[in-house]
Coordinates of C-alpha atoms in Angstrom, one line a residue:
X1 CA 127.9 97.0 168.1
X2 CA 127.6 93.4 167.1
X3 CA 125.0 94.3 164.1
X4 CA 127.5 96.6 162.8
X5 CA 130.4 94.5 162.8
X6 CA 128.2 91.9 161.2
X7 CA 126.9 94.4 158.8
X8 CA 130.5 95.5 158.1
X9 CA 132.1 91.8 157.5
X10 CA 128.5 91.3 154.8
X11 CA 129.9 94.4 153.0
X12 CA 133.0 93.3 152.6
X13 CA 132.4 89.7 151.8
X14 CA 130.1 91.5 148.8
X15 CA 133.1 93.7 148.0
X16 CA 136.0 91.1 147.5
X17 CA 133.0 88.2 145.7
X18 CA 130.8 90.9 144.0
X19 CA 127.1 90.4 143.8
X20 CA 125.4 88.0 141.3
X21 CA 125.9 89.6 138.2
X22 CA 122.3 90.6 136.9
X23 CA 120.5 88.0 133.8
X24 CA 121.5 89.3 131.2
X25 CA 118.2 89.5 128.4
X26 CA 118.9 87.8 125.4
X27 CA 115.6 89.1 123.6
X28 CA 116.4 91.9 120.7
X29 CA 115.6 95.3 121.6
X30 CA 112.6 95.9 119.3
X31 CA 113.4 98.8 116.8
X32 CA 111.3 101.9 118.1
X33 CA 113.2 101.3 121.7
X34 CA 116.4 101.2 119.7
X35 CA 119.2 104.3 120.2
X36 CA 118.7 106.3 117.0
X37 CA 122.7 106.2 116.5
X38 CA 121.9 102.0 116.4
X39 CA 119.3 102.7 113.8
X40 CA 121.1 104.7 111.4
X41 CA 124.1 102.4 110.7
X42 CA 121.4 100.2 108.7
X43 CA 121.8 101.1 105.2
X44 CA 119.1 104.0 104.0
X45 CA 117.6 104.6 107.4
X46 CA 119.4 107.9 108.1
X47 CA 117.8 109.1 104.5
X48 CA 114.4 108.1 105.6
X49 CA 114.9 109.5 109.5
X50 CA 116.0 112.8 107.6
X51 CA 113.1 112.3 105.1
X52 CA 110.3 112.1 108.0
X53 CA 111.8 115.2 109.6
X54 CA 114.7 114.7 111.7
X55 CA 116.7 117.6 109.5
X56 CA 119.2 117.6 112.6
X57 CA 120.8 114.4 111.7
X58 CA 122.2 115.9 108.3
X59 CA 124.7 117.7 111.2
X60 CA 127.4 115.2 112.0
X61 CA 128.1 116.9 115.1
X62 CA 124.8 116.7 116.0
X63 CA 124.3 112.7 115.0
X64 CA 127.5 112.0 117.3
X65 CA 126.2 114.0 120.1
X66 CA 122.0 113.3 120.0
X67 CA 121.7 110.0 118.2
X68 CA 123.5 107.9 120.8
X69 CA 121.2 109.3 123.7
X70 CA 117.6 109.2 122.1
X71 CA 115.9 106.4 121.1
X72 CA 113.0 106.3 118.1
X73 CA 110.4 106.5 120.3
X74 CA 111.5 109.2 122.4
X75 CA 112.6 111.1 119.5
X76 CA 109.3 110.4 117.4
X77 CA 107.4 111.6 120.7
X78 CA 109.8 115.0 120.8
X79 CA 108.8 115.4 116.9
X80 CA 105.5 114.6 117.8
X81 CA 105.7 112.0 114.8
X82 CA 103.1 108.9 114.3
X83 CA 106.3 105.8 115.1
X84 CA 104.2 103.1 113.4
X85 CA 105.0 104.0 110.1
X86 CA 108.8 104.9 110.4
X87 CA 109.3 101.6 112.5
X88 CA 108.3 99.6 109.2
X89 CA 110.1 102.0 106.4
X90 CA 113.1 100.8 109.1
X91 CA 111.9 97.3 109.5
X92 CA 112.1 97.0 105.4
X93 CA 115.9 98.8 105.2
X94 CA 116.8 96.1 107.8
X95 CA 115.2 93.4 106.2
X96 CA 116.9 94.0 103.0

């Protein structure tokens, strides 16, 4: 009975101070673990995402509803696409 009460009074102590908030990374996501809804608001990269085969994106319903879920590697996996390659076309359109 004692372990619970003690296990009780640690819950709520963590409740009411919260629990050291996690370190936050300040390191940039590299571009091919990027969310492809990220990617496309650099200028030119949608045309070259729609270019290397991603027709679906031309749907703005489907951009609003896939982009923000997949990332370029997962998507270039799905395609079955080489991600080298599109990772520097991107890489450039940033750049610029």
């Amino acid at each position: 009975a004692l372990a619970a009460v003690v296990l009780f009074a640690c819950n709520v102590v963590f409740t009411i101070y919260g629990r050291p908030a996690a370190s936050v990374s300040t390191r940039p996501v590299a571009l091919a673990d990027r969310r492809i809804a990220d990617i496309i608001t650099i200028p030119g990269a949608l045309e070259v995402l729609i270019a290397a085969g991603f027709t679906p994106l031309r749907n703005p319903v489907m951009r609003t509803t896939l982009a923000g879920t997949v990332s370029l590697r997962q998507a270039c996996g799905l395609k079955g696409l080489a991600l080298e390659p599109l990772v520097e076309q991107i890489a450039t359109l940033e750049q610029a």
